[in-house]
Short mmCIF file of C-alpha atoms and ligand atoms in Angstrom, two decimals:
data_model
loop_
_atom_site.label_atom_id
_atom_site.label_comp_id
_atom_site.label_asym_id
_atom_site.label_seq_id
_atom_site.Cartn_x
_atom_site.Cartn_y
_atom_site.Cartn_z
CA MET Y 77 0.64 -3.47 -9.73
CA LYS Y 78 2.28 -1.01 -12.10
CA PHE Y 79 5.56 0.59 -11.11
CA GLY Y 80 6.64 3.76 -12.92
CA GLY Y 81 10.16 4.73 -13.95
CA THR Y 82 11.06 6.58 -10.74
CA SER Y 83 9.93 3.54 -8.76
CA VAL Y 84 12.71 1.54 -10.45
CA GLY Y 85 15.26 4.34 -10.84
CA ASP Y 86 18.16 2.90 -8.80
CA VAL Y 87 19.20 0.35 -6.16
CA ALA Y 88 17.15 1.96 -3.39
CA ALA Y 89 14.08 2.11 -5.64
CA PHE Y 90 14.35 -1.57 -6.62
CA ASP Y 91 14.66 -2.39 -2.96
CA ARG Y 92 11.40 -0.62 -2.18
CA VAL Y 93 9.60 -2.39 -5.02
CA ARG Y 94 10.92 -5.75 -3.84
CA GLY Y 95 9.52 -5.00 -0.37
CA ILE Y 96 6.14 -3.84 -1.68
CA VAL Y 97 5.61 -6.77 -4.07
CA GLY Y 98 6.81 -9.21 -1.41
CA SER Y 99 4.37 -7.86 1.16
CA LEU Y 100 1.42 -8.19 -1.25
CA ALA Y 101 2.45 -11.50 -2.83
CA GLY Y 102 -0.46 -13.23 -1.07
CA ARG Y 103 -2.93 -11.20 -3.15
CA LYS Y 104 -1.52 -12.75 -6.34
CA PRO Y 105 -0.36 -9.61 -8.07
CA ILE Y 106 0.72 -9.26 -11.67
CA VAL Y 107 3.55 -6.75 -11.94
CA VAL Y 108 3.91 -4.31 -14.84
CA VAL Y 109 7.00 -2.14 -14.87
CA SER Y 110 8.20 0.94 -16.78
CA ALA Y 111 11.74 1.47 -17.98
CA MET Y 112 14.19 2.77 -15.37
CA THR Y 113 13.73 6.51 -15.17
CA ARG Y 114 15.38 8.49 -18.05
CA VAL Y 115 16.05 5.33 -20.08
CA THR Y 116 13.20 5.85 -22.58
CA ASP Y 117 14.43 9.40 -23.23
CA ALA Y 118 17.98 8.10 -23.67
CA LEU Y 119 16.88 5.45 -26.16
CA LEU Y 120 14.92 8.01 -28.16
CA ALA Y 121 17.96 10.30 -28.18
CA ALA Y 122 20.16 7.41 -29.35
CA PHE Y 123 17.72 6.76 -32.17
CA GLU Y 124 17.95 10.43 -33.21
CA HIS Y 125 21.76 10.33 -33.12
CA ALA Y 126 21.76 7.25 -35.32
CA ARG Y 127 19.27 8.77 -37.70
CA ASN Y 128 21.55 11.78 -38.06
CA GLY Y 129 24.46 9.47 -38.81
CA ASN Y 130 26.21 9.76 -35.42
CA LEU Y 131 26.38 6.05 -34.78
CA ASP Y 132 29.24 6.15 -32.27
CA ASN Y 133 27.49 8.83 -30.33
CA ALA Y 134 24.28 6.85 -30.35
CA LYS Y 135 25.94 3.77 -28.87
CA SER Y 136 28.13 5.51 -26.33
CA SER Y 137 25.24 7.61 -25.03
CA LEU Y 138 23.55 4.41 -23.83
CA GLU Y 139 26.54 3.07 -21.86
CA PRO Y 140 25.83 5.04 -18.65
CA HIS Y 141 22.30 3.62 -18.69
CA PHE Y 142 23.49 0.03 -19.17
CA GLU Y 143 25.79 0.76 -16.24
CA ARG Y 144 22.80 1.74 -14.07
CA HIS Y 145 21.25 -1.67 -14.76
CA VAL Y 146 24.55 -3.40 -13.95
CA GLU Y 147 24.76 -1.56 -10.65
CA VAL Y 148 21.34 -2.84 -9.60
CA ALA Y 149 22.18 -6.35 -10.79
CA LYS Y 150 25.44 -6.34 -8.84
CA HIS Y 151 23.73 -5.17 -5.70
CA PHE Y 152 20.87 -7.67 -5.68
CA LEU Y 153 22.20 -10.60 -7.61
CA GLY Y 154 25.66 -10.59 -6.06
CA ASP Y 155 28.89 -11.95 -7.46
CA GLY Y 156 27.82 -15.53 -7.61
CA ARG Y 157 24.74 -14.43 -9.52
CA SER Y 158 22.97 -16.65 -11.97
CA GLY Y 159 24.07 -14.58 -14.93
CA VAL Y 160 20.60 -14.63 -16.45
CA PHE Y 161 20.42 -10.87 -16.46
CA ASP Y 162 24.03 -10.42 -17.58
CA THR Y 163 23.28 -12.51 -20.65
CA GLU Y 164 20.15 -10.48 -21.35
CA LEU Y 165 22.08 -7.24 -21.10
CA GLU Y 166 24.80 -8.47 -23.45
CA LEU Y 167 22.18 -9.56 -25.98
CA ALA Y 168 20.40 -6.23 -25.66
CA ARG Y 169 23.63 -4.33 -26.22
CA GLY Y 170 24.31 -6.26 -29.41
CA GLU Y 171 20.75 -6.03 -30.70
CA LEU Y 172 20.59 -2.31 -30.01
CA SER Y 173 23.86 -1.81 -31.79
CA ASP Y 174 22.42 -3.60 -34.88
CA LEU Y 175 19.19 -1.63 -34.74
CA LEU Y 176 21.06 1.67 -34.46
CA LEU Y 177 23.20 0.69 -37.45
CA ARG Y 178 20.05 -0.10 -39.44
CA THR Y 179 18.63 3.27 -38.37
CA SER Y 180 21.68 5.12 -39.66
CA ARG Y 181 21.35 3.25 -42.96
CA ARG Y 182 17.54 3.45 -42.99
CA SER Y 183 17.43 -0.18 -43.97
CA LEU Y 184 13.98 -0.66 -42.38
CA PRO Y 185 11.11 1.79 -41.86
CA LEU Y 186 12.24 4.28 -39.24
CA SER Y 187 9.03 4.20 -37.21
CA MET Y 188 9.47 0.45 -36.83
CA LEU Y 189 13.13 0.76 -35.86
CA LYS Y 190 12.33 3.46 -33.34
CA ASP Y 191 9.85 1.26 -31.48
CA ALA Y 192 12.22 -1.70 -31.57
CA ILE Y 193 14.95 0.48 -30.04
CA VAL Y 194 12.85 2.21 -27.42
CA SER Y 195 11.36 -1.12 -26.26
CA TYR Y 196 14.66 -2.11 -24.65
CA GLY Y 197 13.92 0.18 -21.69
CA GLU Y 198 11.04 -2.03 -20.56
CA GLN Y 199 12.62 -5.25 -21.83
CA LEU Y 200 15.57 -4.68 -19.53
CA SER Y 201 13.76 -3.24 -16.52
CA SER Y 202 11.25 -6.11 -16.47
CA ARG Y 203 13.93 -8.79 -16.74
CA LEU Y 204 16.02 -7.09 -14.10
CA LEU Y 205 13.08 -6.74 -11.73
CA THR Y 206 12.17 -10.41 -12.22
CA GLU Y 207 15.71 -11.49 -11.27
CA VAL Y 208 15.81 -9.10 -8.31
CA LEU Y 209 12.55 -10.52 -6.98
CA ARG Y 210 13.54 -14.15 -7.55
CA ASN Y 211 16.87 -13.75 -5.84
CA ASN Y 212 15.39 -11.97 -2.85
CA GLY Y 213 12.67 -14.22 -1.63
CA VAL Y 214 9.82 -13.34 -4.02
CA PRO Y 215 9.31 -16.11 -6.60
CA ALA Y 216 8.73 -14.38 -9.94
CA ARG Y 217 8.44 -15.25 -13.60
CA HIS Y 218 9.25 -12.98 -16.53
CA ILE Y 219 6.69 -12.55 -19.27
CA ASP Y 220 7.49 -10.84 -22.55
CA SER Y 221 4.56 -8.45 -23.05
CA ARG Y 222 4.98 -8.68 -26.80
CA ARG Y 223 3.60 -12.19 -26.58
CA LEU Y 224 0.35 -11.08 -24.93
CA ILE Y 225 -0.49 -7.54 -25.99
CA VAL Y 226 -1.48 -7.39 -29.66
CA THR Y 227 -1.80 -3.97 -31.28
CA ASP Y 228 -2.52 -2.21 -34.55
CA ASP Y 229 0.37 -0.98 -36.70
CA GLU Y 230 0.54 2.57 -35.31
CA PHE Y 231 4.18 2.45 -34.28
CA GLY Y 232 4.86 4.88 -31.46
CA ALA Y 233 1.23 5.12 -30.38
CA ALA Y 234 -0.25 1.70 -30.96
CA GLU Y 235 -3.62 0.65 -29.64
CA ALA Y 236 -4.40 -2.79 -28.34
CA LEU Y 237 -6.69 -5.07 -30.34
CA TRP Y 238 -8.84 -5.87 -27.36
CA ASP Y 239 -10.40 -9.21 -28.21
CA GLU Y 240 -7.12 -10.85 -29.13
CA THR Y 241 -5.24 -9.25 -26.27
CA ARG Y 242 -7.88 -10.22 -23.74
CA ASP Y 243 -7.92 -13.85 -24.89
CA LEU Y 244 -4.14 -14.14 -24.76
CA LEU Y 245 -3.94 -12.52 -21.33
CA ARG Y 246 -6.72 -14.72 -19.96
CA LEU Y 247 -5.10 -17.84 -21.31
CA GLU Y 248 -1.76 -16.87 -19.79
CA PHE Y 249 -3.17 -16.05 -16.39
CA ALA Y 250 -6.00 -18.59 -16.21
CA SER Y 251 -4.25 -21.15 -14.07
CA ARG Y 252 -2.83 -18.85 -11.46
CA ALA Y 253 -4.91 -19.94 -8.54
CA ASP Y 254 -2.24 -22.31 -7.31
CA ALA Y 255 0.82 -20.67 -8.87
CA ASP Y 256 2.97 -18.77 -6.43
CA GLU Y 257 5.22 -16.97 -8.89
CA VAL Y 258 4.60 -13.30 -9.49
CA PRO Y 259 4.29 -12.69 -13.25
CA THR Y 260 6.43 -9.67 -14.12
CA MET Y 261 6.17 -7.89 -17.46
CA GLY Y 262 7.28 -4.68 -19.12
CA GLY Y 263 4.71 -1.96 -19.69
CA PHE Y 264 4.57 0.18 -22.85
CA ILE Y 265 5.76 -2.57 -25.21
CA ALA Y 266 3.62 -4.81 -27.37
CA ALA Y 267 3.60 -6.32 -30.85
CA ASN Y 268 1.40 -6.09 -33.92
CA ARG Y 269 -0.15 -9.14 -35.56
CA ALA Y 270 3.01 -9.69 -37.55
CA GLY Y 271 4.98 -9.90 -34.31
CA GLU Y 272 6.84 -6.62 -34.86
CA THR Y 273 7.53 -4.65 -31.71
CA THR Y 274 5.21 -1.68 -31.13
CA THR Y 275 4.91 0.82 -28.27
CA LEU Y 276 1.80 2.31 -26.72
CA GLY Y 277 2.80 5.99 -26.57
CA ARG Y 278 4.68 7.88 -23.85
CA GLY Y 279 3.47 6.97 -20.41
CA GLY Y 280 1.97 3.84 -21.96
CA SER Y 281 2.81 1.51 -19.09
CA ASP Y 282 -0.36 2.58 -17.33
CA TYR Y 283 -2.26 1.48 -20.43
CA SER Y 284 -0.54 -1.92 -20.40
CA ALA Y 285 -1.42 -2.36 -16.75
CA ALA Y 286 -5.03 -1.34 -17.36
CA LEU Y 287 -5.31 -3.89 -20.19
CA VAL Y 288 -4.01 -6.66 -17.97
CA ALA Y 289 -6.28 -5.63 -15.09
CA ALA Y 290 -9.32 -5.57 -17.38
CA ALA Y 291 -8.51 -8.91 -19.01
CA VAL Y 292 -8.06 -10.81 -15.76
CA ASP Y 293 -10.85 -8.91 -14.00
CA ALA Y 294 -8.46 -7.77 -11.29
CA GLY Y 295 -9.76 -6.77 -7.88
CA GLU Y 296 -7.77 -3.57 -8.18
CA LEU Y 297 -5.29 -1.81 -10.46
CA GLN Y 298 -2.50 -0.18 -8.47
CA ILE Y 299 -0.45 2.56 -10.10
CA TRP Y 300 2.70 2.95 -8.00
CA THR Y 301 4.38 6.30 -8.51
CA ASP Y 302 6.29 8.95 -6.55
CA VAL Y 303 3.37 10.92 -5.11
CA THR Y 304 0.77 9.88 -2.57
CA GLY Y 305 -2.21 9.80 -4.86
CA VAL Y 306 -4.08 12.85 -6.05
CA MET Y 307 -3.90 15.87 -3.76
CA THR Y 308 -6.48 18.47 -2.79
CA CYS Y 309 -4.13 21.06 -4.34
CA ASP Y 310 -0.46 21.53 -5.19
CA PRO Y 311 1.44 20.81 -1.94
CA ARG Y 312 4.12 23.29 -3.01
CA ILE Y 313 1.53 26.04 -2.61
CA CYS Y 314 -0.33 24.82 0.49
CA GLY Y 315 1.54 22.89 3.14
CA ASP Y 316 -1.75 21.40 4.31
CA ALA Y 317 -2.71 19.90 0.94
CA ARG Y 318 -3.78 16.31 1.50
CA THR Y 319 -4.46 13.15 -0.40
CA ILE Y 320 -7.98 12.72 -1.78
CA PRO Y 321 -9.21 9.30 -0.62
CA VAL Y 322 -11.73 8.61 -3.41
CA LEU Y 323 -12.27 10.17 -6.84
CA SER Y 324 -14.63 9.23 -9.65
CA TYR Y 325 -13.24 8.43 -13.09
CA GLU Y 326 -14.90 11.61 -14.32
CA GLU Y 327 -13.23 13.76 -11.66
CA ALA Y 328 -9.88 12.11 -12.32
CA ALA Y 329 -10.27 12.78 -16.05
CA GLU Y 330 -10.93 16.49 -15.42
CA LEU Y 331 -7.80 16.68 -13.27
CA ALA Y 332 -5.58 14.82 -15.71
CA TYR Y 333 -4.70 17.94 -17.69
CA PHE Y 334 -3.18 19.53 -14.62
CA GLY Y 335 -0.25 17.22 -14.25
CA ALA Y 336 1.23 13.92 -15.25
CA LYS Y 337 0.92 12.93 -11.60
CA VAL Y 338 -2.73 12.24 -12.17
CA LEU Y 339 -3.93 9.34 -14.26
CA HIS Y 340 -4.45 9.94 -17.94
CA PRO Y 341 -8.07 9.06 -18.78
CA LYS Y 342 -7.10 7.35 -22.02
CA THR Y 343 -4.52 5.09 -20.44
CA ILE Y 344 -6.77 3.77 -17.69
CA LYS Y 345 -9.82 3.43 -19.93
CA PRO Y 346 -9.70 -0.38 -20.18
CA ALA Y 347 -9.90 -0.56 -16.38
CA VAL Y 348 -12.63 2.09 -16.25
CA ASP Y 349 -14.69 0.25 -18.87
CA HIS Y 350 -14.54 -2.89 -16.76
CA GLY Y 351 -15.35 -1.13 -13.50
CA ILE Y 352 -11.99 -1.97 -11.93
CA PRO Y 353 -10.99 0.39 -9.12
CA VAL Y 354 -7.69 2.16 -9.77
CA ARG Y 355 -5.51 3.06 -6.79
CA VAL Y 356 -2.68 5.57 -7.01
CA CYS Y 357 0.03 4.57 -4.52
CA ASN Y 358 3.36 6.05 -3.50
CA THR Y 359 6.44 3.80 -3.56
CA PHE Y 360 8.04 6.07 -0.97
CA GLU Y 361 5.07 5.73 1.41
CA PRO Y 362 3.79 2.23 0.78
CA ASP Y 363 1.57 2.20 3.86
CA ALA Y 364 -0.41 5.31 2.89
CA VAL Y 365 -3.73 4.41 1.28
CA GLY Y 366 -3.33 6.75 -1.69
CA THR Y 367 -6.23 7.77 -3.92
CA MET Y 368 -8.81 5.30 -5.13
CA VAL Y 369 -10.44 6.07 -8.49
CA VAL Y 370 -13.81 4.37 -8.94
CA ALA Y 371 -16.89 4.63 -11.14
CA GLU Y 372 -18.92 6.62 -8.60
CA SER Y 373 -17.24 8.62 -5.87
CA GLY Y 374 -20.26 10.41 -4.44
CA GLU Y 375 -20.44 13.97 -3.18
CA THR Y 376 -18.41 15.20 -0.23
CA PRO Y 377 -20.14 17.64 2.15
CA ASN Y 378 -18.47 20.68 0.57
CA LYS Y 379 -18.72 19.18 -2.96
CA ILE Y 380 -15.17 20.15 -3.88
CA LYS Y 381 -12.48 17.47 -4.00
CA SER Y 382 -9.55 19.21 -5.61
CA ILE Y 383 -8.32 22.62 -6.77
CA ALA Y 384 -5.84 22.20 -9.58
CA HIS Y 385 -4.02 24.82 -11.58
CA LYS Y 386 -1.65 25.34 -14.45
CA LYS Y 387 0.53 28.35 -15.22
CA GLY Y 388 2.00 29.59 -18.48
CA ILE Y 389 -1.37 30.06 -20.13
CA THR Y 390 -2.06 32.47 -23.01
CA ILE Y 391 -5.54 33.83 -23.70
CA LEU Y 392 -6.54 34.39 -27.30
CA ARG Y 393 -9.65 36.45 -28.10
CA ILE Y 394 -11.34 36.63 -31.46
CA THR Y 395 -14.06 39.23 -31.98
CA SER Y 396 -16.10 39.49 -35.15
CA ALA Y 397 -19.43 41.02 -36.06
CA ARG Y 398 -19.69 38.20 -38.61
CA MET Y 399 -20.20 35.76 -35.79
CA LEU Y 400 -23.58 37.20 -34.81
CA GLY Y 401 -26.34 34.90 -35.94
CA SER Y 402 -24.15 32.98 -38.35
CA TYR Y 403 -23.24 29.34 -38.42
CA GLY Y 404 -19.87 27.86 -39.31
CA PHE Y 405 -17.89 30.62 -37.63
CA MET Y 406 -16.62 28.48 -34.75
CA SER Y 407 -15.81 25.72 -37.14
CA ALA Y 408 -13.68 28.12 -39.21
CA VAL Y 409 -11.84 29.21 -36.05
CA PHE Y 410 -11.20 25.67 -34.86
CA GLN Y 411 -9.94 24.56 -38.25
CA VAL Y 412 -7.07 27.01 -37.90
CA PHE Y 413 -6.00 25.35 -34.65
CA ASP Y 414 -6.44 21.98 -36.24
CA ARG Y 415 -4.07 22.91 -39.07
CA TYR Y 416 -1.38 23.99 -36.64
CA ARG Y 417 -2.00 21.00 -34.35
CA THR Y 418 -2.52 23.30 -31.41
CA VAL Y 419 -4.53 22.19 -28.41
CA ILE Y 420 -7.22 24.50 -27.05
CA ASP Y 421 -8.03 24.06 -23.37
CA VAL Y 422 -10.67 26.39 -21.97
CA ILE Y 423 -13.26 28.13 -24.15
CA SER Y 424 -15.79 30.83 -23.44
CA THR Y 425 -18.05 32.51 -25.99
CA SER Y 426 -20.33 35.53 -26.33
CA GLU Y 427 -22.48 36.58 -29.30
CA VAL Y 428 -19.63 38.20 -31.21
CA SER Y 429 -16.49 36.82 -29.60
CA ILE Y 430 -14.62 33.72 -28.55
CA ALA Y 431 -11.96 33.55 -25.86
CA LEU Y 432 -9.81 30.48 -25.47
CA THR Y 433 -6.64 29.40 -23.72
CA LEU Y 434 -3.50 27.73 -25.00
CA ASP Y 435 -0.52 26.38 -23.15
CA ASN Y 436 1.52 25.65 -26.25
CA THR Y 437 2.11 28.85 -28.22
CA ASP Y 438 4.72 27.54 -30.68
CA ALA Y 439 2.50 28.28 -33.67
CA VAL Y 440 0.65 31.25 -32.23
CA ASP Y 441 2.01 33.81 -34.71
CA LYS Y 442 0.81 31.82 -37.70
CA ILE Y 443 -2.49 31.07 -36.02
CA VAL Y 444 -3.11 34.75 -35.31
CA GLU Y 445 -2.24 35.67 -38.88
CA GLU Y 446 -4.90 33.32 -40.18
CA LEU Y 447 -7.47 34.22 -37.54
CA ARG Y 448 -7.17 37.90 -38.49
CA ARG Y 449 -9.06 37.02 -41.67
CA LEU Y 450 -12.01 36.10 -39.47
CA GLY Y 451 -11.98 39.02 -37.06
CA ASP Y 452 -9.96 41.05 -34.55
CA VAL Y 453 -7.51 38.97 -32.56
CA GLU Y 454 -5.91 39.70 -29.21
CA VAL Y 455 -3.14 37.62 -27.65
CA ASP Y 456 -2.70 37.95 -23.91
CA PRO Y 457 0.01 35.87 -22.19
CA GLY Y 458 0.77 35.46 -18.47
CA TYR Y 459 -2.29 33.67 -17.14
CA ALA Y 460 -3.07 30.59 -15.10
CA VAL Y 461 -6.02 28.19 -15.30
CA VAL Y 462 -7.67 27.21 -12.03
CA CYS Y 463 -9.88 24.15 -12.05
CA VAL Y 464 -12.19 23.30 -9.19
CA VAL Y 465 -13.37 19.69 -9.36
CA GLY Y 466 -16.02 17.83 -7.43
CA GLU Y 467 -19.08 15.65 -7.87
CA GLY Y 468 -22.22 17.79 -7.68
CA LEU Y 469 -20.55 21.06 -8.65
CA ARG Y 470 -22.90 22.00 -11.50
CA ALA Y 471 -26.04 20.99 -9.68
CA SER Y 472 -25.33 22.83 -6.42
CA THR Y 473 -26.83 26.26 -5.84
CA GLY Y 474 -24.51 28.85 -4.34
CA LEU Y 475 -21.27 27.02 -4.97
CA ALA Y 476 -19.96 29.27 -7.74
CA SER Y 477 -20.86 32.23 -5.58
CA LYS Y 478 -18.91 30.77 -2.69
CA VAL Y 479 -15.87 30.13 -4.92
CA PHE Y 480 -15.83 33.63 -6.37
CA SER Y 481 -16.63 35.48 -3.16
CA THR Y 482 -13.70 33.72 -1.50
CA ILE Y 483 -11.41 35.39 -4.05
CA LYS Y 484 -13.37 38.59 -4.58
CA ASP Y 485 -10.23 40.76 -4.68
CA VAL Y 486 -8.87 38.87 -7.71
CA ASN Y 487 -9.81 39.62 -11.30
CA ILE Y 488 -11.24 36.68 -13.25
CA ALA Y 489 -10.30 36.84 -16.93
CA LEU Y 490 -12.42 33.97 -18.22
CA VAL Y 491 -14.88 31.41 -16.84
CA SER Y 492 -16.08 28.06 -18.10
CA HIS Y 493 -18.76 26.21 -16.21
CA GLY Y 494 -21.41 23.67 -17.02
CA ALA Y 495 -19.76 21.58 -19.71
CA SER Y 496 -18.93 18.98 -17.11
CA ALA Y 497 -21.03 18.24 -14.06
CA VAL Y 498 -17.92 18.09 -11.91
CA ASN Y 499 -15.81 21.04 -13.06
CA LEU Y 500 -15.66 24.82 -12.68
CA THR Y 501 -12.75 26.40 -14.51
CA PHE Y 502 -11.56 29.99 -14.56
CA VAL Y 503 -8.49 31.95 -15.54
CA VAL Y 504 -6.56 34.50 -13.46
CA ARG Y 505 -3.27 36.38 -13.80
CA GLU Y 506 -0.30 34.15 -13.15
CA GLU Y 507 0.92 36.32 -10.27
CA ASP Y 508 -2.44 35.88 -8.50
CA VAL Y 509 -2.68 32.12 -8.73
CA ALA Y 510 -0.84 31.12 -5.53
CA ASN Y 511 -3.02 33.48 -3.54
CA VAL Y 512 -6.17 32.11 -5.22
CA ILE Y 513 -5.25 28.51 -4.49
CA MET Y 514 -4.38 29.24 -0.86
CA LYS Y 515 -7.62 31.11 -0.22
CA LEU Y 516 -9.81 28.48 -1.88
CA HIS Y 517 -8.02 25.66 -0.11
CA ALA Y 518 -8.43 27.36 3.25
CA GLU Y 519 -12.14 27.94 2.56
CA PHE Y 520 -13.05 24.50 1.27
CA PHE Y 521 -10.65 22.22 3.12
N1 LIG A 287 8.85 4.19 -20.43
C1 LIG A 287 7.79 4.78 -21.17
C2 LIG A 287 7.87 6.30 -21.11
O1 LIG A 287 8.76 6.84 -20.48
C3 LIG A 287 6.44 4.29 -20.74
C4 LIG A 287 6.06 4.61 -19.32
O2 LIG A 287 6.91 4.96 -18.51
O3 LIG A 287 4.87 4.51 -18.99
O4 LIG A 287 7.05 6.96 -21.69
MG1 LIG A 288 6.73 6.78 -17.03
#
């Protein structure tokens, strides 16, 4: 069971988690928890302050966040509390202060210091949650993830060394059959072979949880967040959007781009590789079933499972007679984007032109300047990508026709279909997108 930052944001949130873990204790869960919401950002900001020499600022900016932990501790652990967490917090305060000082003096590699600093979010949340559980009727045991998850040396975006990690996790959890304590560990944090603290990249707690689930061959990986699974479309556009009961890994991966609310395919990969079902659950609605993500979801009668969208999209078109019948042209175009580290999302090509979409246009001026050497370039902002996802989409006759005839009064600027068996993507003007989503949702759901 992985709980995200908003699921442990304050007293009320901790209370919900306590209830949820308690009610499922019989299924022998392992709990993985993110930092309290906003704490990772605050730690990163403190690191930046320290790096810029504002040491006092760095330290004082963390105080309100320590205070949030204290509030939760006071509420659940009471006045006569064991003091275990208080001691931890005092130690953390001192250690962070040292690390920030080292950062301002650059007395260790900065990437290493940054991970050490940012790891306190999960160090503290996991210790706090363990104490909250223990003191409220759910026997629990804290585990320092840095003991079990071994990574490479890519500070800030480390990857687990699977064989070692798996063996350590299995050893740790081998004798659980008769143990009634719920192991509770921080997500996101790990250590390299030398024992130095590393982190798994933003949002990395899901990855930690997937590693644990894969290693122990869990019956299920539950990702507890603040939405009820994956929806048929954005509920802010259609009031009758509903939760999708079952999605395939492939469908979930196609939807991932359209919002952090959906699982990132990279983070859940260890679970996917081991065929472990992943369930997205809502802390605020613990009794709802949420969305189950499995290897094979099967087709639904109307094929379509979800209609996702994203606004703020810019279309870039490159036209060049040189492209006709030549090789290497696309490669030359893509190299420009590579140089400016700019992600391309949707692509469509003809004999002499390429159209593609970007959602990050920070470097677009420079990119256009370079692309002009290859051909004529047009930049067209103000679009939205619409992505229709469902098993059987590519193979079904008449489905594209049904999609487009439902929105026949709307101009389609770009289409991409066939790359994936489960995805039909097209681009419309931003001002049309709400209308498009509503019409499609009404037609297919
Ligand atoms: N706390 C980390 C972050 O905010 C990891 C996570 O929440 O998954 O990115
Ligand atoms: Mg998070």
